[in-house]
Amino acid sequence: QILGDVLDLGVPSDATVTAAKLNNDIISGSTELASEPADTDEFLVSDAGTLKRIDYSLIKGGGITEADQWRLTTTIVGNASPISSNLERNDSSGFAYIGSGMTQSSGIFTFPSTGIYLISANGTIYNNVTSSRYALIEFLTTTNNSSYTTVANSYSYISHVSSYTYTNSEQKIFFDVTDTSNCKIKFNFTVENGNTALQGNTDANRTVFTFIRLGDT
């Protein structure tokens, strides 16, 4: 090199610059990511012509990530506060749930992740003795894993006609699950006439509870 001249390194020959020569903070596509990115994984985006990096948590799509359904397997006659036993995840042919699913212990349901959930209860109710002015499924929620508040009731009336008279009860709520350790739900069954029953079945839905996560909290 002559003093004052610029050293010309030249242009690399074709196919001589490989991924092995690039630092791992350069997007090269040489390594495959075979699963969903972590929330802190980064992408490159052009922001009005300026390249910037962005976390996956800020751009990942919506869609339903949790959907589950549980049912009562054995008929309850009279009050149950809460409905605490004979509950199973729907296992009928063709059923599938999305995500890791709900869990329950003694009738208290725990959510798999935070988010805003649509929760519905649909009950088949009957009696075979006399009319009942009310039979209801009650929704009770907690946000501190301790004190429960009634947030919805689904009332039904049964006018006794013959040996068995049936009715159906349905209710829905939105529940903002901000903490999976503290936000939980349970269901009561309350009747006027102690002969009134909430029907269960282990092979098909008679009384069923459905949980769908709609989006982030």
XYZ file of C-alpha atoms in Angstrom:
217
model
C 0.000 0.000 0.000
C 1.289 3.439 -0.975
C 0.841 6.206 1.591
C -2.409 8.012 0.869
C -3.903 5.221 -1.227
C -6.986 3.267 -0.158
C -6.534 -0.450 0.272
C -8.916 -2.225 -2.066
C -9.850 -5.635 -0.704
C -11.894 -6.423 -3.779
C -15.260 -8.199 -4.078
C -15.556 -11.739 -2.615
C -15.830 -14.456 -5.193
C -19.202 -16.065 -5.783
C -20.280 -18.642 -3.164
C -17.408 -17.791 -0.818
C -19.511 -16.001 1.864
C -21.361 -18.729 3.763
C -23.569 -18.834 6.839
C -20.611 -20.178 8.811
C -18.904 -16.815 8.328
C -21.900 -14.875 9.702
C -22.469 -14.065 13.352
C -25.481 -15.743 14.985
C -27.298 -12.384 15.285
C -27.626 -12.276 11.480
C -30.809 -13.783 10.033
C -29.563 -16.352 7.555
C -32.165 -19.108 7.518
C -29.458 -21.719 7.986
C -31.035 -23.058 11.171
C -34.642 -24.230 11.328
C -37.045 -23.328 14.157
C -39.347 -26.345 14.286
C -41.780 -25.117 16.930
C -43.743 -21.984 17.796
C -41.364 -19.105 18.665
C -40.932 -18.083 22.283
C -42.434 -14.719 23.234
C -38.942 -13.178 23.368
C -37.841 -14.519 19.969
C -37.264 -11.624 17.583
C -38.159 -10.828 13.972
C -36.932 -8.108 11.644
C -39.490 -5.639 10.342
C -39.215 -2.567 8.185
C -40.679 0.411 10.046
C -41.115 3.050 7.349
C -37.901 1.842 5.740
C -35.905 1.425 8.952
C -35.106 -2.147 9.968
C -36.080 -2.881 13.566
C -36.387 -6.006 15.691
C -39.659 -6.974 17.396
C -40.575 -9.680 19.929
C -42.907 -12.468 18.831
C -45.173 -11.661 21.792
C -46.124 -8.396 20.057
C -47.084 -9.902 16.709
C -48.329 -13.425 17.388
C -51.792 -14.032 16.090
C -55.002 -14.427 17.998
C -57.292 -17.385 17.576
C -58.633 -19.768 20.172
C -55.822 -21.326 22.206
C -57.946 -23.066 24.852
C -61.327 -24.798 24.477
C -62.565 -27.579 26.719
C -65.789 -29.282 27.763
C -66.726 -31.230 30.896
C -69.931 -33.071 31.735
C -71.820 -34.581 34.631
C -71.689 -38.383 34.473
C -74.209 -39.290 37.192
C -77.604 -37.713 37.912
C -77.881 -35.441 40.974
C -81.189 -35.507 42.871
C -81.752 -32.419 45.006
C -79.288 -29.655 45.893
C -75.553 -29.776 45.265
C -73.373 -26.919 46.515
C -71.186 -27.181 44.586
C -71.498 -29.865 41.925
C -68.375 -31.585 43.208
C -68.196 -35.140 41.892
C -68.892 -37.320 38.860
C -67.393 -34.787 36.476
C -65.389 -35.843 33.444
C -63.944 -34.296 30.325
C -66.124 -35.101 27.336
C -64.791 -38.368 25.885
C -67.430 -39.042 23.242
C -66.309 -40.160 19.809
C -64.985 -37.233 17.777
C -64.454 -34.899 20.711
C -61.189 -32.960 20.969
C -60.088 -30.026 23.062
C -57.662 -27.206 22.302
C -54.671 -26.383 24.499
C -53.827 -28.027 27.802
C -57.435 -27.934 29.028
C -59.218 -27.239 32.289
C -58.610 -29.124 35.513
C -61.011 -29.589 38.419
C -60.888 -30.751 42.006
C -64.056 -31.278 44.059
C -65.970 -29.227 41.506
C -63.599 -26.234 41.514
C -62.321 -25.578 37.998
C -58.837 -24.177 37.402
C -57.871 -22.432 34.171
C -54.782 -23.444 32.159
C -53.775 -19.882 31.261
C -54.805 -16.301 31.804
C -57.239 -14.664 29.408
C -60.867 -13.785 28.906
C -63.026 -16.910 28.841
C -66.537 -17.613 27.617
C -68.058 -20.113 30.058
C -71.421 -21.810 29.559
C -73.429 -24.352 31.512
C -76.254 -26.337 29.963
C -78.263 -28.629 32.217
C -81.006 -31.169 31.606
C -83.393 -31.065 34.583
C -86.341 -33.334 35.396
C -88.645 -34.571 38.130
C -91.253 -37.301 38.392
C -93.212 -36.344 41.528
C -94.526 -32.789 41.538
C -93.976 -29.385 39.999
C -90.983 -27.309 41.016
C -91.148 -23.507 40.922
C -87.439 -23.235 40.346
C -84.384 -25.286 39.530
C -81.187 -23.416 38.787
C -77.537 -23.785 37.955
C -75.531 -21.091 39.724
C -72.138 -19.738 38.564
C -69.763 -18.780 41.370
C -66.340 -17.238 40.716
C -63.399 -16.169 42.821
C -60.471 -13.879 42.042
C -58.605 -14.573 45.287
C -58.981 -18.380 45.531
C -61.062 -17.871 48.652
C -64.290 -15.880 48.576
C -66.794 -16.855 45.871
C -69.409 -14.559 44.350
C -72.533 -15.590 42.462
C -72.208 -14.068 38.999
C -75.028 -15.812 37.117
C -78.123 -17.975 37.636
C -80.123 -19.986 35.121
C -83.648 -20.555 36.444
C -86.058 -23.170 35.114
C -89.617 -24.125 36.059
C -91.003 -27.664 35.799
C -94.741 -28.266 35.689
C -95.302 -31.912 36.553
C -97.403 -33.527 33.826
C -96.736 -37.260 33.941
C -94.121 -39.638 35.321
C -91.103 -37.694 34.040
C -91.113 -34.042 32.977
C -87.985 -32.415 31.523
C -86.669 -28.934 31.009
C -83.366 -27.368 30.018
C -81.325 -24.629 31.675
C -78.550 -22.608 30.028
C -76.436 -19.595 31.004
C -73.182 -17.965 29.787
C -70.655 -15.554 31.252
C -67.385 -13.848 30.368
C -64.676 -14.293 33.014
C -61.426 -12.333 33.046
C -58.815 -14.774 34.361
C -55.927 -12.547 35.408
C -54.229 -15.136 37.636
C -54.657 -18.892 37.233
C -53.873 -19.502 40.909
C -56.606 -17.175 42.166
C -59.310 -17.022 39.474
C -61.549 -20.105 39.591
C -65.150 -21.152 39.067
C -67.620 -23.664 40.484
C -71.295 -24.464 39.905
C -74.206 -25.053 42.306
C -77.471 -26.868 41.620
C -80.418 -25.559 43.669
C -84.050 -26.692 43.543
C -87.335 -26.003 45.308
C -88.456 -29.620 45.213
C -85.936 -32.165 46.516
C -87.120 -34.700 43.938
C -85.923 -32.501 41.080
C -82.814 -33.882 39.368
C -79.925 -32.660 37.238
C -79.340 -35.373 34.686
C -75.909 -36.884 34.070
C -74.637 -39.405 31.562
C -71.176 -40.827 30.947
C -71.698 -41.516 27.236
C -73.414 -38.343 25.991
C -73.845 -34.743 27.110
C -76.859 -34.165 29.347
C -75.384 -31.564 31.664
C -72.262 -29.943 30.236
C -69.839 -27.112 31.052
C -67.909 -25.444 28.223
C -64.839 -23.196 28.522
C -63.422 -21.192 25.593
C -60.541 -18.732 25.876
C -61.397 -15.798 23.611
C -58.287 -13.647 24.004
C -55.765 -12.035 26.291
C -56.747 -10.475 29.579
